[in-house]
């Protein structure tokens, strides 16, 4: 079984802030980092990216690396300009509303569960 | 095919635009997604180096049938010790830039890893010139 961003958002009670039209993308693995060059160097295309960064440059990183979605942790407010830019670049931004540790823990558990059902 | 972009030092809101446009252009050609992503990473890091460190710069792109060659030149502080700058983890970025998640000291190593040829020259106090090639 493979899961989509849409199922993941519903299952984990996250909130999609941009790129709602792209929620059918698959979700299978994630990379967590607040260092942009670390993500550029080590994340793989199609991965989810967990971060607490909310400035405009996260959109370029996600788009250039063809990441599945950005998952923003905590209750960080994201500038409407950043969301509009993400929308234009077909970058999905999802808010977890939870700290990074809880967010990655939930994601890990969920993605492992999906994998075990394959 | 040749393209040229200006890069403004310190303008983080426009940063990534040149690399995104080059990637969009390359998508029209029959280039493997993997190679396309390598180019995107190398160009983005090079563009961000200008934004984070220099006053201004330019990216000149030359797309040939079997490779892409890019020159990124800037006017800025230059690099005192290139060997040191190439070390993973070494960075001279300001605290402000680091808070945005830049300045991890991985930019130049990422460029080297993702290009087939890289040449970096610099005159401290004047500027830096980076030339890279990625084969298709």
mmCIF file of C-alpha atoms in Angstrom:
data_model
loop_
_atom_site.group_PDB
_atom_site.id
_atom_site.type_symbol
_atom_site.label_atom_id
_atom_site.label_comp_id
_atom_site.label_asym_id
_atom_site.label_seq_id
_atom_site.Cartn_x
_atom_site.Cartn_y
_atom_site.Cartn_z
ATOM 1 C CA UNK A 1 0.000 0.000 0.000
ATOM 2 C CA UNK A 2 1.227 3.454 -0.792
ATOM 3 C CA UNK A 3 0.024 6.545 0.929
ATOM 4 C CA UNK A 4 -0.625 10.004 -0.493
ATOM 5 C CA UNK A 5 -0.127 13.425 1.032
ATOM 6 C CA UNK A 6 -3.900 13.690 1.297
ATOM 7 C CA UNK A 7 -4.193 10.519 3.387
ATOM 8 C CA UNK A 8 -1.238 11.567 5.512
ATOM 9 C CA UNK A 9 -2.714 15.007 6.243
ATOM 10 C CA UNK A 10 -6.053 13.473 7.222
ATOM 11 C CA UNK A 11 -4.590 10.640 9.250
ATOM 12 C CA UNK A 12 -2.170 12.793 11.262
ATOM 13 C CA UNK A 13 -4.483 15.773 11.541
ATOM 14 C CA UNK A 14 -2.044 18.125 9.817
ATOM 15 C CA UNK A 15 -3.141 21.154 7.818
ATOM 16 C CA UNK A 16 -2.378 21.818 4.157
ATOM 17 C CA UNK A 17 -1.504 25.485 3.564
ATOM 18 C CA UNK A 18 -0.491 25.480 -0.102
ATOM 19 C CA UNK A 19 -0.577 23.179 -3.110
ATOM 20 C CA UNK A 20 -3.915 21.542 -2.300
ATOM 21 C CA UNK A 21 -4.149 20.510 -5.965
ATOM 22 C CA UNK A 22 -1.020 18.365 -5.534
ATOM 23 C CA UNK A 23 -2.145 16.239 -2.579
ATOM 24 C CA UNK A 24 -2.308 13.058 -4.628
ATOM 25 C CA UNK A 25 1.510 12.928 -4.566
ATOM 26 C CA UNK A 26 2.898 9.834 -2.877
ATOM 27 C CA UNK A 27 4.492 10.052 0.561
ATOM 28 C CA UNK A 28 7.051 7.381 1.395
ATOM 29 C CA UNK A 29 10.019 8.911 3.227
ATOM 30 C CA UNK A 30 11.067 12.118 4.946
ATOM 31 C CA UNK A 31 14.125 14.203 5.759
ATOM 32 C CA UNK A 32 14.282 16.530 8.759
ATOM 33 C CA UNK A 33 16.621 19.528 8.799
ATOM 34 C CA UNK A 34 16.666 23.286 9.213
ATOM 35 C CA UNK A 35 19.859 23.675 7.193
ATOM 36 C CA UNK A 36 19.009 24.393 3.579
ATOM 37 C CA UNK A 37 22.271 23.107 2.115
ATOM 38 C CA UNK A 38 21.898 19.924 4.127
ATOM 39 C CA UNK A 39 18.526 19.364 2.472
ATOM 40 C CA UNK A 40 19.962 20.298 -0.927
ATOM 41 C CA UNK A 41 22.758 17.794 -0.443
ATOM 42 C CA UNK A 42 21.092 14.877 1.288
ATOM 43 C CA UNK A 43 17.312 14.808 0.754
ATOM 44 C CA UNK A 44 16.062 12.717 -2.147
ATOM 45 C CA UNK A 45 13.462 13.717 -4.708
ATOM 46 C CA UNK A 46 9.957 12.770 -3.623
ATOM 47 C CA UNK A 47 10.721 13.029 0.094
ATOM 48 C CA UNK A 48 8.791 15.025 2.668
ATOM 49 C CA UNK A 49 10.870 17.746 4.320
ATOM 50 C CA UNK A 50 10.315 18.533 7.987
ATOM 51 C CA UNK A 51 11.577 21.974 9.018
ATOM 52 C CA UNK A 52 10.979 24.977 11.244
ATOM 53 C CA UNK A 53 12.141 27.389 8.539
ATOM 54 C CA UNK A 54 9.266 29.409 7.086
ATOM 55 C CA UNK A 55 10.946 31.995 4.853
ATOM 56 C CA UNK A 56 10.563 32.188 1.100
ATOM 57 C CA UNK A 57 13.699 30.212 0.270
ATOM 58 C CA UNK A 58 12.167 26.940 1.447
ATOM 59 C CA UNK A 59 9.976 27.069 -1.661
ATOM 60 C CA UNK A 60 12.963 27.173 -4.034
ATOM 61 C CA UNK A 61 14.659 24.310 -2.181
ATOM 62 C CA UNK A 62 11.535 22.118 -2.314
ATOM 63 C CA UNK A 63 10.921 22.951 -5.951
ATOM 64 C CA UNK A 64 14.515 22.456 -7.136
ATOM 65 C CA UNK A 65 14.859 19.167 -5.237
ATOM 66 C CA UNK A 66 11.363 18.054 -6.319
ATOM 67 C CA UNK A 67 10.376 17.249 -2.758
ATOM 68 C CA UNK A 68 6.905 15.876 -2.156
ATOM 69 C CA UNK A 69 5.985 18.456 0.488
ATOM 70 C CA UNK A 70 7.345 20.733 3.195
ATOM 71 C CA UNK A 71 6.065 19.990 6.678
ATOM 72 C CA UNK A 72 6.431 23.030 8.873
ATOM 73 C CA UNK A 73 6.601 22.327 12.585
ATOM 74 C CA UNK A 74 5.283 24.246 15.598
ATOM 75 C CA UNK A 75 2.727 26.957 15.145
ATOM 76 C CA UNK A 76 4.920 29.062 12.929
ATOM 77 C CA UNK A 77 3.020 31.689 11.006
ATOM 78 C CA UNK A 78 3.794 31.587 7.309
ATOM 79 C CA UNK A 79 3.725 34.812 5.347
ATOM 80 C CA UNK A 80 0.920 34.885 2.718
ATOM 81 C CA UNK A 81 3.550 35.902 0.157
ATOM 82 C CA UNK A 82 5.461 32.683 0.828
ATOM 83 C CA UNK A 83 2.272 30.639 0.461
ATOM 84 C CA UNK A 84 1.377 32.400 -2.800
ATOM 85 C CA UNK A 85 4.873 31.732 -4.129
ATOM 86 C CA UNK A 86 4.563 28.068 -3.108
ATOM 87 C CA UNK A 87 1.200 27.818 -4.836
ATOM 88 C CA UNK A 88 2.730 29.144 -8.056
ATOM 89 C CA UNK A 89 5.614 26.664 -7.891
ATOM 90 C CA UNK A 90 3.318 23.735 -7.015
ATOM 91 C CA UNK A 91 5.040 23.332 -3.683
ATOM 92 C CA UNK A 92 2.917 21.729 -0.991
ATOM 93 C CA UNK A 93 3.291 23.253 2.478
ATOM 94 C CA UNK A 94 1.752 21.380 5.371
ATOM 95 C CA UNK A 95 1.613 22.590 8.979
ATOM 96 C CA UNK A 96 1.878 19.975 11.712
ATOM 97 C CA UNK A 97 1.120 22.342 14.587
ATOM 98 C CA UNK A 98 3.468 20.233 16.723
ATOM 99 C CA UNK A 99 7.139 20.467 17.712
ATOM 100 C CA UNK A 100 9.733 18.803 15.469
ATOM 101 C CA UNK A 101 10.239 15.756 17.707
ATOM 102 C CA UNK A 102 6.536 14.890 17.820
ATOM 103 C CA UNK A 103 6.101 15.641 14.110
ATOM 104 C CA UNK A 104 8.932 13.396 12.939
ATOM 105 C CA UNK A 105 7.899 10.694 15.409
ATOM 106 C CA UNK A 106 4.348 10.635 14.093
ATOM 107 C CA UNK A 107 5.548 10.675 10.489
ATOM 108 C CA UNK A 108 8.016 7.878 11.080
ATOM 109 C CA UNK A 109 5.403 5.721 12.749
ATOM 110 C CA UNK A 110 2.852 6.378 10.036
ATOM 111 C CA UNK A 111 5.207 5.762 7.110
ATOM 112 C CA UNK A 112 6.538 2.567 8.719
ATOM 113 C CA UNK A 113 2.978 1.334 9.256
ATOM 114 C CA UNK A 114 2.142 1.997 5.608
ATOM 115 C CA UNK A 115 5.314 0.181 4.528
ATOM 116 C CA UNK A 116 4.487 -2.859 6.682
ATOM 117 C CA UNK A 117 1.082 -3.144 5.017
ATOM 118 C CA UNK A 118 2.674 -3.464 1.582
ATOM 119 C CA UNK B 1 21.860 28.387 -26.035
ATOM 120 C CA UNK B 2 23.052 31.157 -23.753
ATOM 121 C CA UNK B 3 21.316 32.858 -20.845
ATOM 122 C CA UNK B 4 22.417 35.460 -18.356
ATOM 123 C CA UNK B 5 21.052 36.467 -14.961
ATOM 124 C CA UNK B 6 21.918 39.160 -12.479
ATOM 125 C CA UNK B 7 22.150 38.151 -8.854
ATOM 126 C CA UNK B 8 21.831 40.778 -6.174
ATOM 127 C CA UNK B 9 23.788 40.367 -2.959
ATOM 128 C CA UNK B 10 21.619 40.292 0.155
ATOM 129 C CA UNK B 11 18.339 39.879 -1.714
ATOM 130 C CA UNK B 12 17.101 36.663 -0.152
ATOM 131 C CA UNK B 13 13.539 37.140 -1.370
ATOM 132 C CA UNK B 14 14.568 36.778 -5.027
ATOM 133 C CA UNK B 15 17.182 34.132 -4.312
ATOM 134 C CA UNK B 16 16.841 30.927 -6.260
ATOM 135 C CA UNK B 17 15.200 32.627 -9.208
ATOM 136 C CA UNK B 18 18.089 32.168 -11.649
ATOM 137 C CA UNK B 19 18.531 28.470 -10.810
ATOM 138 C CA UNK B 20 14.771 27.890 -11.040
ATOM 139 C CA UNK B 21 14.618 29.516 -14.459
ATOM 140 C CA UNK B 22 17.560 27.500 -15.765
ATOM 141 C CA UNK B 23 15.931 24.317 -14.502
ATOM 142 C CA UNK B 24 12.646 25.237 -16.173
ATOM 143 C CA UNK B 25 14.460 25.839 -19.472
ATOM 144 C CA UNK B 26 16.376 22.555 -19.227
ATOM 145 C CA UNK B 27 13.151 20.638 -18.614
ATOM 146 C CA UNK B 28 12.266 21.237 -22.268
ATOM 147 C CA UNK B 29 15.253 19.153 -23.321
ATOM 148 C CA UNK B 30 15.632 15.438 -23.021
ATOM 149 C CA UNK B 31 17.806 15.419 -19.895
ATOM 150 C CA UNK B 32 17.484 12.769 -17.187
ATOM 151 C CA UNK B 33 15.715 13.966 -14.033
ATOM 152 C CA UNK B 34 18.744 12.950 -11.983
ATOM 153 C CA UNK B 35 21.109 15.161 -14.004
ATOM 154 C CA UNK B 36 18.548 17.948 -13.910
ATOM 155 C CA UNK B 37 18.473 17.819 -10.113
ATOM 156 C CA UNK B 38 22.287 17.797 -9.898
ATOM 157 C CA UNK B 39 22.368 20.959 -12.003
ATOM 158 C CA UNK B 40 19.636 22.544 -9.886
ATOM 159 C CA UNK B 41 21.515 21.871 -6.642
ATOM 160 C CA UNK B 42 24.850 23.161 -7.973
ATOM 161 C CA UNK B 43 23.321 26.340 -9.410
ATOM 162 C CA UNK B 44 21.194 27.061 -6.366
ATOM 163 C CA UNK B 45 24.183 26.794 -4.034
ATOM 164 C CA UNK B 46 26.254 29.016 -6.320
ATOM 165 C CA UNK B 47 23.452 31.567 -6.511
ATOM 166 C CA UNK B 48 23.002 31.549 -2.728
ATOM 167 C CA UNK B 49 26.722 32.100 -2.199
ATOM 168 C CA UNK B 50 26.462 35.347 -4.155
ATOM 169 C CA UNK B 51 23.322 36.394 -2.262
ATOM 170 C CA UNK B 52 24.814 35.557 1.133
ATOM 171 C CA UNK B 53 28.326 36.932 0.637
ATOM 172 C CA UNK B 54 28.707 39.299 -2.309
ATOM 173 C CA UNK B 55 27.438 42.738 -3.346
ATOM 174 C CA UNK B 56 26.285 41.620 -6.744
ATOM 175 C CA UNK B 57 26.999 39.028 -9.340
ATOM 176 C CA UNK B 58 25.951 37.367 -12.553
ATOM 177 C CA UNK B 59 25.247 33.851 -13.735
ATOM 178 C CA UNK B 60 26.079 33.036 -17.327
ATOM 179 C CA UNK B 61 24.704 29.806 -18.665
ATOM 180 C CA UNK B 62 25.758 28.002 -21.805
ATOM 181 C CA UNK B 63 23.694 24.983 -22.802
ATOM 182 C CA UNK B 64 25.348 22.677 -25.328
ATOM 183 C CA UNK B 65 24.036 19.369 -26.736
ATOM 184 C CA UNK B 66 25.951 17.239 -24.216
ATOM 185 C CA UNK B 67 26.699 19.500 -21.288
ATOM 186 C CA UNK B 68 25.866 22.716 -19.466
ATOM 187 C CA UNK B 69 28.589 25.165 -18.561
ATOM 188 C CA UNK B 70 27.917 27.928 -16.038
ATOM 189 C CA UNK B 71 30.037 30.840 -14.842
ATOM 190 C CA UNK B 72 29.027 32.659 -11.668
ATOM 191 C CA UNK B 73 31.023 35.794 -11.042
ATOM 192 C CA UNK B 74 30.606 38.277 -8.248
ATOM 193 C CA UNK B 75 31.946 41.476 -6.792
ATOM 194 C CA UNK B 76 32.426 41.010 -3.094
ATOM 195 C CA UNK B 77 34.788 40.050 -0.308
ATOM 196 C CA UNK B 78 36.224 37.089 -2.212
ATOM 197 C CA UNK B 79 37.572 33.960 -0.528
ATOM 198 C CA UNK B 80 40.774 34.134 1.521
ATOM 199 C CA UNK B 81 41.471 30.427 1.618
ATOM 200 C CA UNK B 82 39.770 28.354 -1.070
ATOM 201 C CA UNK B 83 40.941 24.984 0.286
ATOM 202 C CA UNK B 84 39.397 25.851 3.638
ATOM 203 C CA UNK B 85 36.174 27.094 2.027
ATOM 204 C CA UNK B 86 35.840 23.740 0.276
ATOM 205 C CA UNK B 87 35.835 21.885 3.615
ATOM 206 C CA UNK B 88 32.434 20.693 4.693
ATOM 207 C CA UNK B 89 31.264 22.698 7.697
ATOM 208 C CA UNK B 90 33.448 25.743 7.124
ATOM 209 C CA UNK B 91 31.495 28.963 6.648
ATOM 210 C CA UNK B 92 31.981 32.693 7.072
ATOM 211 C CA UNK B 93 28.258 33.469 6.922
ATOM 212 C CA UNK B 94 26.837 35.989 9.371
ATOM 213 C CA UNK B 95 24.576 34.945 12.250
ATOM 214 C CA UNK B 96 21.615 36.493 10.465
ATOM 215 C CA UNK B 97 22.215 34.346 7.390
ATOM 216 C CA UNK B 98 22.760 31.243 9.535
ATOM 217 C CA UNK B 99 19.436 31.767 11.281
ATOM 218 C CA UNK B 100 17.761 31.326 7.912
ATOM 219 C CA UNK B 101 19.383 27.925 7.593
ATOM 220 C CA UNK B 102 22.177 29.014 5.276
ATOM 221 C CA UNK B 103 25.862 29.006 6.139
ATOM 222 C CA UNK B 104 26.081 25.338 7.046
ATOM 223 C CA UNK B 105 29.353 25.143 5.172
ATOM 224 C CA UNK B 106 27.927 22.695 2.680
ATOM 225 C CA UNK B 107 27.361 24.939 -0.327
ATOM 226 C CA UNK B 108 30.706 24.542 -2.079
ATOM 227 C CA UNK B 109 30.982 20.797 -1.243
ATOM 228 C CA UNK B 110 27.464 20.370 -2.676
ATOM 229 C CA UNK B 111 28.521 22.158 -5.864
ATOM 230 C CA UNK B 112 31.585 19.948 -6.211
ATOM 231 C CA UNK B 113 29.566 16.792 -5.607
ATOM 232 C CA UNK B 114 26.924 17.704 -8.142
ATOM 233 C CA UNK B 115 29.087 18.931 -10.998
ATOM 234 C CA UNK B 116 31.500 17.100 -13.281
ATOM 235 C CA UNK B 117 34.019 19.910 -13.323
ATOM 236 C CA UNK B 118 34.380 22.852 -10.990
ATOM 237 C CA UNK B 119 36.877 25.685 -10.962
ATOM 238 C CA UNK B 120 36.914 28.283 -8.213
ATOM 239 C CA UNK B 121 39.130 31.350 -8.274
ATOM 240 C CA UNK B 122 38.998 34.423 -6.114
ATOM 241 C CA UNK B 123 40.759 37.671 -5.372
ATOM 242 C CA UNK B 124 40.146 38.708 -1.760
ATOM 243 C CA UNK B 125 38.544 42.119 -1.621
ATOM 244 C CA UNK B 126 37.546 41.990 -5.279
ATOM 245 C CA UNK B 127 35.379 38.992 -6.001
ATOM 246 C CA UNK B 128 34.948 35.350 -6.860
ATOM 247 C CA UNK B 129 34.565 33.377 -10.073
ATOM 248 C CA UNK B 130 33.102 29.905 -10.158
ATOM 249 C CA UNK B 131 32.914 27.841 -13.289
ATOM 250 C CA UNK B 132 31.134 24.523 -13.404
ATOM 251 C CA UNK B 133 30.172 21.955 -15.977
ATOM 252 C CA UNK B 134 27.636 19.173 -15.779
ATOM 253 C CA UNK B 135 27.495 16.562 -18.531
ATOM 254 C CA UNK B 136 24.086 15.346 -19.733
#
